[in-house]
Amino acid sequence: MSKYINEFEAMGGKFDQKTKEAFISQVNITSKNVEMMCKALGKGFNIVKLICRECSIDEGDLEKLLDIIINRSSIRCLNMGSVRVRNVFGITKYTCQEMVAEFNNQSLKVRFSEANRSGNTMMLARLLLQNKICRNLDFSASDFLDYESDVQRSLETNAVLTDLAVDLHIRNMRPTDQKEISLMKSLQKHVFISRLCISSSLISREFTEALLYASKEQSTLTYLEFYNCKVKKDDKAEMQSLYDNGSLPHLAFYEEPRWDVLLKETNGSLNR
């Protein structure tokens, strides 16, 4: 393996032989670099975590690298930050601002920064296109607000995935603001949001109707929690009725902020 370590470090990378973590920073990753990395990973170069920071890479090379990382390598975590993906003309097509992808037992868990949702959507699409073995996908819908249709298309064209776990936590939502408009659109037109937590928000009648539709009519929303939210009594009663008849398997209303509730639950578990 020393040959591969030397070649990796020669391209500007660093490798920790104890933790098996590989780090690449401020490198223009070339086709030659990718060819070397793919060959090394395919031959058993044992990297557990790969971190790429402030790098650039051609889209075609990224495709090859992701294929080997996801399907034929020891890598269990890929962390990318400020990675520019270039088109065939060498011009930046999109930037992966921040991403952590974890691969484990045919499952892919991926989280992005909310700062660049367009780039998030393109990177998720690339991950799904290269995936040949992960059957379960876990991602946060808040990373893709206003790009739900693009995500939906990527999911529909992936024949490998059999299970989705999609979480979404929305804070400080108000009637008719952009958060409410985007989320209502997702609940009414897209079917991948299954777990929804809402904090410190004003819940309108229109938004309640979108929740009821997603849970009752589409049977997609199965987990719903409110933290420190203002919900009208009648709207709360309607949601409670869905819970009572089994249409909404999990429903909870908390007066406290979400963090306080989670902290209490954590402390309670530790004290048992």
CSV table of N, CA, C and O in Angstrom, one decimal, residues 90-153:
chain,number,residue,atom,x,y,z
A,90,GLY,N,-14.0,23.3,-19.0
A,90,GLY,CA,-13.2,23.8,-17.8
A,90,GLY,C,-13.9,24.9,-17.0
A,90,GLY,O,-13.2,25.5,-16.1
A,91,ILE,N,-15.1,25.2,-17.3
A,91,ILE,CA,-15.9,26.2,-16.6
A,91,ILE,C,-16.7,25.6,-15.5
A,91,ILE,O,-17.2,24.5,-15.6
A,92,THR,N,-16.7,26.2,-14.3
A,92,THR,CA,-17.4,25.7,-13.2
A,92,THR,C,-18.9,25.5,-13.5
A,92,THR,O,-19.6,26.5,-13.8
A,93,LYS,N,-19.4,24.3,-13.4
A,93,LYS,CA,-20.8,24.0,-13.6
A,93,LYS,C,-21.6,24.2,-12.4
A,93,LYS,O,-22.7,24.7,-12.4
A,94,TYR,N,-21.1,23.7,-11.3
A,94,TYR,CA,-21.7,23.9,-10.0
A,94,TYR,C,-20.7,23.7,-8.9
A,94,TYR,O,-19.6,23.1,-9.1
A,95,THR,N,-21.0,24.1,-7.7
A,95,THR,CA,-20.1,23.9,-6.5
A,95,THR,C,-20.8,23.1,-5.4
A,95,THR,O,-22.0,23.4,-5.1
A,96,CYS,N,-20.2,22.1,-4.9
A,96,CYS,CA,-20.6,21.4,-3.8
A,96,CYS,C,-20.1,22.2,-2.5
A,96,CYS,O,-19.0,22.0,-2.2
A,97,GLN,N,-21.0,22.9,-1.9
A,97,GLN,CA,-20.6,23.8,-0.8
A,97,GLN,C,-20.2,23.0,0.4
A,97,GLN,O,-19.2,23.3,1.0
A,98,GLU,N,-21.0,22.1,0.8
A,98,GLU,CA,-20.7,21.2,2.0
A,98,GLU,C,-21.6,20.0,1.9
A,98,GLU,O,-22.8,20.0,1.8
A,99,MET,N,-20.9,18.8,1.9
A,99,MET,CA,-21.6,17.6,1.8
A,99,MET,C,-20.9,16.5,2.7
A,99,MET,O,-19.7,16.4,2.7
A,100,VAL,N,-21.7,15.7,3.4
A,100,VAL,CA,-21.2,14.5,4.1
A,100,VAL,C,-22.1,13.4,3.6
A,100,VAL,O,-23.3,13.3,3.8
A,101,ALA,N,-21.4,12.4,3.0
A,101,ALA,CA,-22.1,11.2,2.5
A,101,ALA,C,-21.6,10.0,3.2
A,101,ALA,O,-20.3,9.8,3.3
A,102,GLU,N,-22.4,9.2,3.8
A,102,GLU,CA,-22.0,8.0,4.5
A,102,GLU,C,-22.6,6.7,3.8
A,102,GLU,O,-23.8,6.7,3.5
A,103,PHE,N,-21.7,5.8,3.6
A,103,PHE,CA,-22.1,4.5,3.0
A,103,PHE,C,-21.9,3.4,3.9
A,103,PHE,O,-20.9,3.1,4.5
A,104,ASN,N,-23.0,2.6,4.2
A,104,ASN,CA,-23.0,1.6,5.1
A,104,ASN,C,-24.1,0.5,4.9
A,104,ASN,O,-25.3,0.9,4.9
A,105,ASN,N,-23.7,-0.7,4.7
A,105,ASN,CA,-24.7,-1.8,4.5
A,105,ASN,C,-25.8,-1.5,3.5
A,105,ASN,O,-27.0,-1.5,3.8
A,106,GLN,N,-25.4,-1.1,2.3
A,106,GLN,CA,-26.3,-0.8,1.2
A,106,GLN,C,-27.2,0.4,1.5
A,106,GLN,O,-28.2,0.5,0.9
A,107,SER,N,-26.7,1.3,2.4
A,107,SER,CA,-27.4,2.5,2.7
A,107,SER,C,-26.6,3.7,2.4
A,107,SER,O,-25.4,3.7,2.6
A,108,LEU,N,-27.2,4.7,1.9
A,108,LEU,CA,-26.6,6.0,1.7
A,108,LEU,C,-27.3,7.1,2.5
A,108,LEU,O,-28.5,7.3,2.3
A,109,LYS,N,-26.5,7.7,3.4
A,109,LYS,CA,-27.0,8.8,4.1
A,109,LYS,C,-26.3,10.1,3.7
A,109,LYS,O,-25.0,10.1,3.8
A,110,VAL,N,-26.9,11.1,3.3
A,110,VAL,CA,-26.3,12.3,2.8
A,110,VAL,C,-26.9,13.6,3.3
A,110,VAL,O,-28.1,13.7,3.4
A,111,ARG,N,-26.0,14.5,3.8
A,111,ARG,CA,-26.5,15.7,4.3
A,111,ARG,C,-25.6,16.8,3.6
A,111,ARG,O,-24.4,16.7,3.4
A,112,PHE,N,-26.3,17.9,3.2
A,112,PHE,CA,-25.7,19.1,2.6
A,112,PHE,C,-25.9,20.3,3.4
A,112,PHE,O,-26.7,20.4,4.3
A,113,SER,N,-25.1,21.4,3.1
A,113,SER,CA,-25.4,22.7,3.6
A,113,SER,C,-26.6,23.3,2.9
A,113,SER,O,-26.7,23.0,1.7
A,114,GLU,N,-27.4,24.1,3.6
A,114,GLU,CA,-28.5,24.7,2.9
A,114,GLU,C,-28.1,25.9,2.1
A,114,GLU,O,-28.9,26.6,1.5
A,115,ALA,N,-26.8,26.3,2.1
A,115,ALA,CA,-26.3,27.5,1.4
A,115,ALA,C,-26.4,27.5,-0.1
A,115,ALA,O,-26.5,28.5,-0.7
A,116,ASN,N,-26.3,26.3,-0.7
A,116,ASN,CA,-26.3,26.2,-2.1
A,116,ASN,C,-27.2,25.1,-2.6
A,116,ASN,O,-26.7,24.0,-2.9
A,117,ARG,N,-28.5,25.3,-2.6
A,117,ARG,CA,-29.4,24.1,-2.9
A,117,ARG,C,-29.3,23.7,-4.4
A,117,ARG,O,-29.6,22.5,-4.7
A,118,SER,N,-29.0,24.6,-5.3
A,118,SER,CA,-28.8,24.2,-6.7
A,118,SER,C,-27.7,23.2,-6.8
A,118,SER,O,-27.8,22.2,-7.5
A,119,GLY,N,-26.5,23.5,-6.2
A,119,GLY,CA,-25.4,22.6,-6.2
A,119,GLY,C,-25.7,21.3,-5.5
A,119,GLY,O,-25.3,20.2,-5.9
A,120,ASN,N,-26.5,21.4,-4.4
A,120,ASN,CA,-26.9,20.2,-3.7
A,120,ASN,C,-27.6,19.2,-4.6
A,120,ASN,O,-27.4,18.0,-4.6
A,121,THR,N,-28.6,19.8,-5.3
A,121,THR,CA,-29.4,19.0,-6.2
A,121,THR,C,-28.6,18.3,-7.3
A,121,THR,O,-28.8,17.1,-7.6
A,122,MET,N,-27.7,19.0,-7.9
A,122,MET,CA,-26.8,18.4,-8.9
A,122,MET,C,-25.9,17.3,-8.3
A,122,MET,O,-25.7,16.3,-9.0
A,123,MET,N,-25.4,17.6,-7.1
A,123,MET,CA,-24.5,16.5,-6.5
A,123,MET,C,-25.3,15.3,-6.1
A,123,MET,O,-24.9,14.2,-6.3
A,124,LEU,N,-26.5,15.5,-5.6
A,124,LEU,CA,-27.3,14.4,-5.2
A,124,LEU,C,-27.7,13.5,-6.5
A,124,LEU,O,-27.6,12.3,-6.5
A,125,ALA,N,-28.0,14.2,-7.6
A,125,ALA,CA,-28.3,13.5,-8.8
A,125,ALA,C,-27.1,12.7,-9.3
A,125,ALA,O,-27.3,11.6,-9.8
A,126,ARG,N,-25.9,13.3,-9.1
A,126,ARG,CA,-24.7,12.5,-9.5
A,126,ARG,C,-24.5,11.3,-8.7
A,126,ARG,O,-24.1,10.2,-9.1
A,127,LEU,N,-24.7,11.5,-7.4
A,127,LEU,CA,-24.6,10.3,-6.4
A,127,LEU,C,-25.5,9.2,-6.8
A,127,LEU,O,-25.1,8.0,-6.9
A,128,LEU,N,-26.8,9.6,-7.1
A,128,LEU,CA,-27.8,8.6,-7.5
A,128,LEU,C,-27.5,7.9,-8.8
A,128,LEU,O,-27.7,6.7,-9.0
A,129,LEU,N,-26.9,8.7,-9.7
A,129,LEU,CA,-26.6,8.1,-11.0
A,129,LEU,C,-25.5,7.1,-10.9
A,129,LEU,O,-25.5,6.0,-11.6
A,130,GLN,N,-24.5,7.3,-10.1
A,130,GLN,CA,-23.4,6.4,-9.9
A,130,GLN,C,-23.7,5.2,-9.0
A,130,GLN,O,-23.0,4.2,-9.0
A,131,ASN,N,-24.7,5.4,-8.2
A,131,ASN,CA,-25.0,4.3,-7.2
A,131,ASN,C,-25.5,3.1,-7.9
A,131,ASN,O,-26.5,3.1,-8.7
A,132,LYS,N,-24.9,1.9,-7.5
A,132,LYS,CA,-25.4,0.6,-8.1
A,132,LYS,C,-25.7,-0.4,-7.0
A,132,LYS,O,-26.2,-1.5,-7.2
A,133,ILE,N,-25.3,0.0,-5.7
A,133,ILE,CA,-25.5,-1.0,-4.6
A,133,ILE,C,-26.4,-0.5,-3.4
A,133,ILE,O,-26.9,-1.3,-2.7
A,134,CYS,N,-26.4,0.8,-3.2
A,134,CYS,CA,-27.2,1.3,-2.1
A,134,CYS,C,-28.7,1.3,-2.4
A,134,CYS,O,-29.1,2.0,-3.3
A,135,ARG,N,-29.4,0.6,-1.6
A,135,ARG,CA,-30.8,0.4,-1.8
A,135,ARG,C,-31.7,1.4,-0.9
A,135,ARG,O,-32.8,1.6,-1.1
A,136,ASN,N,-31.0,1.9,0.1
A,136,ASN,CA,-31.7,2.8,1.1
A,136,ASN,C,-31.1,4.2,1.0
A,136,ASN,O,-29.8,4.3,1.1
A,137,LEU,N,-31.9,5.2,0.9
A,137,LEU,CA,-31.4,6.6,0.9
A,137,LEU,C,-32.0,7.4,2.0
A,137,LEU,O,-33.2,7.4,2.2
A,138,ASP,N,-31.2,8.1,2.7
A,138,ASP,CA,-31.6,9.0,3.8
A,138,ASP,C,-31.0,10.4,3.5
A,138,ASP,O,-29.8,10.6,3.5
A,139,PHE,N,-31.9,11.4,3.3
A,139,PHE,CA,-31.5,12.7,3.1
A,139,PHE,C,-32.5,13.7,3.7
A,139,PHE,O,-33.6,13.3,4.1
A,140,SER,N,-32.0,15.0,3.8
A,140,SER,CA,-32.8,16.0,4.4
A,140,SER,C,-33.5,16.9,3.3
A,140,SER,O,-32.7,17.5,2.5
A,141,ALA,N,-34.8,16.9,3.3
A,141,ALA,CA,-35.5,17.7,2.3
A,141,ALA,C,-35.2,19.2,2.4
A,141,ALA,O,-35.3,19.9,1.4
A,142,SER,N,-34.8,19.7,3.5
A,142,SER,CA,-34.5,21.1,3.7
A,142,SER,C,-33.3,21.5,2.9
A,142,SER,O,-33.1,22.7,2.6
A,143,ASP,N,-32.5,20.6,2.5
A,143,ASP,CA,-31.3,20.9,1.6
A,143,ASP,C,-31.7,21.2,0.2
A,143,ASP,O,-30.9,21.6,-0.6
A,144,PHE,N,-33.0,20.9,-0.2
A,144,PHE,CA,-33.4,21.0,-1.6
A,144,PHE,C,-34.7,21.8,-1.8
A,144,PHE,O,-35.4,21.6,-2.8
A,145,LEU,N,-35.0,22.7,-0.8
A,145,LEU,CA,-36.2,23.5,-1.0
A,145,LEU,C,-36.2,24.3,-2.3
A,145,LEU,O,-35.2,24.9,-2.6
A,146,ASP,N,-37.3,24.3,-3.0
A,146,ASP,CA,-37.4,24.9,-4.3
A,146,ASP,C,-36.8,24.1,-5.5
A,146,ASP,O,-36.9,24.5,-6.6
A,147,TYR,N,-36.2,23.0,-5.1
A,147,TYR,CA,-35.7,22.1,-6.2
A,147,TYR,C,-36.3,20.7,-6.1
A,147,TYR,O,-35.7,19.7,-6.5
A,148,GLU,N,-37.5,20.6,-5.5
A,148,GLU,CA,-38.1,19.3,-5.2
A,148,GLU,C,-38.4,18.5,-6.5
A,148,GLU,O,-38.2,17.3,-6.6
A,149,SER,N,-38.8,19.2,-7.6
A,149,SER,CA,-39.1,18.5,-8.8
A,149,SER,C,-37.8,17.9,-9.4
A,149,SER,O,-37.9,16.7,-9.9
A,150,ASP,N,-36.7,18.5,-9.3
A,150,ASP,CA,-35.4,17.9,-9.8
A,150,ASP,C,-35.1,16.7,-9.0
A,150,ASP,O,-34.6,15.7,-9.5
A,151,VAL,N,-35.2,16.8,-7.7
A,151,VAL,CA,-35.0,15.7,-6.8
A,151,VAL,C,-35.9,14.5,-7.1
A,151,VAL,O,-35.5,13.3,-7.2
A,152,GLN,N,-37.2,14.8,-7.3
A,152,GLN,CA,-38.2,13.8,-7.7
A,152,GLN,C,-37.8,13.1,-8.9
A,152,GLN,O,-37.9,11.8,-9.0
A,153,ARG,N,-37.3,13.8,-9.9
A,153,ARG,CA,-36.9,13.1,-11.2
A,153,ARG,C,-35.7,12.2,-11.0
A,153,ARG,O,-35.7,11.1,-11.5
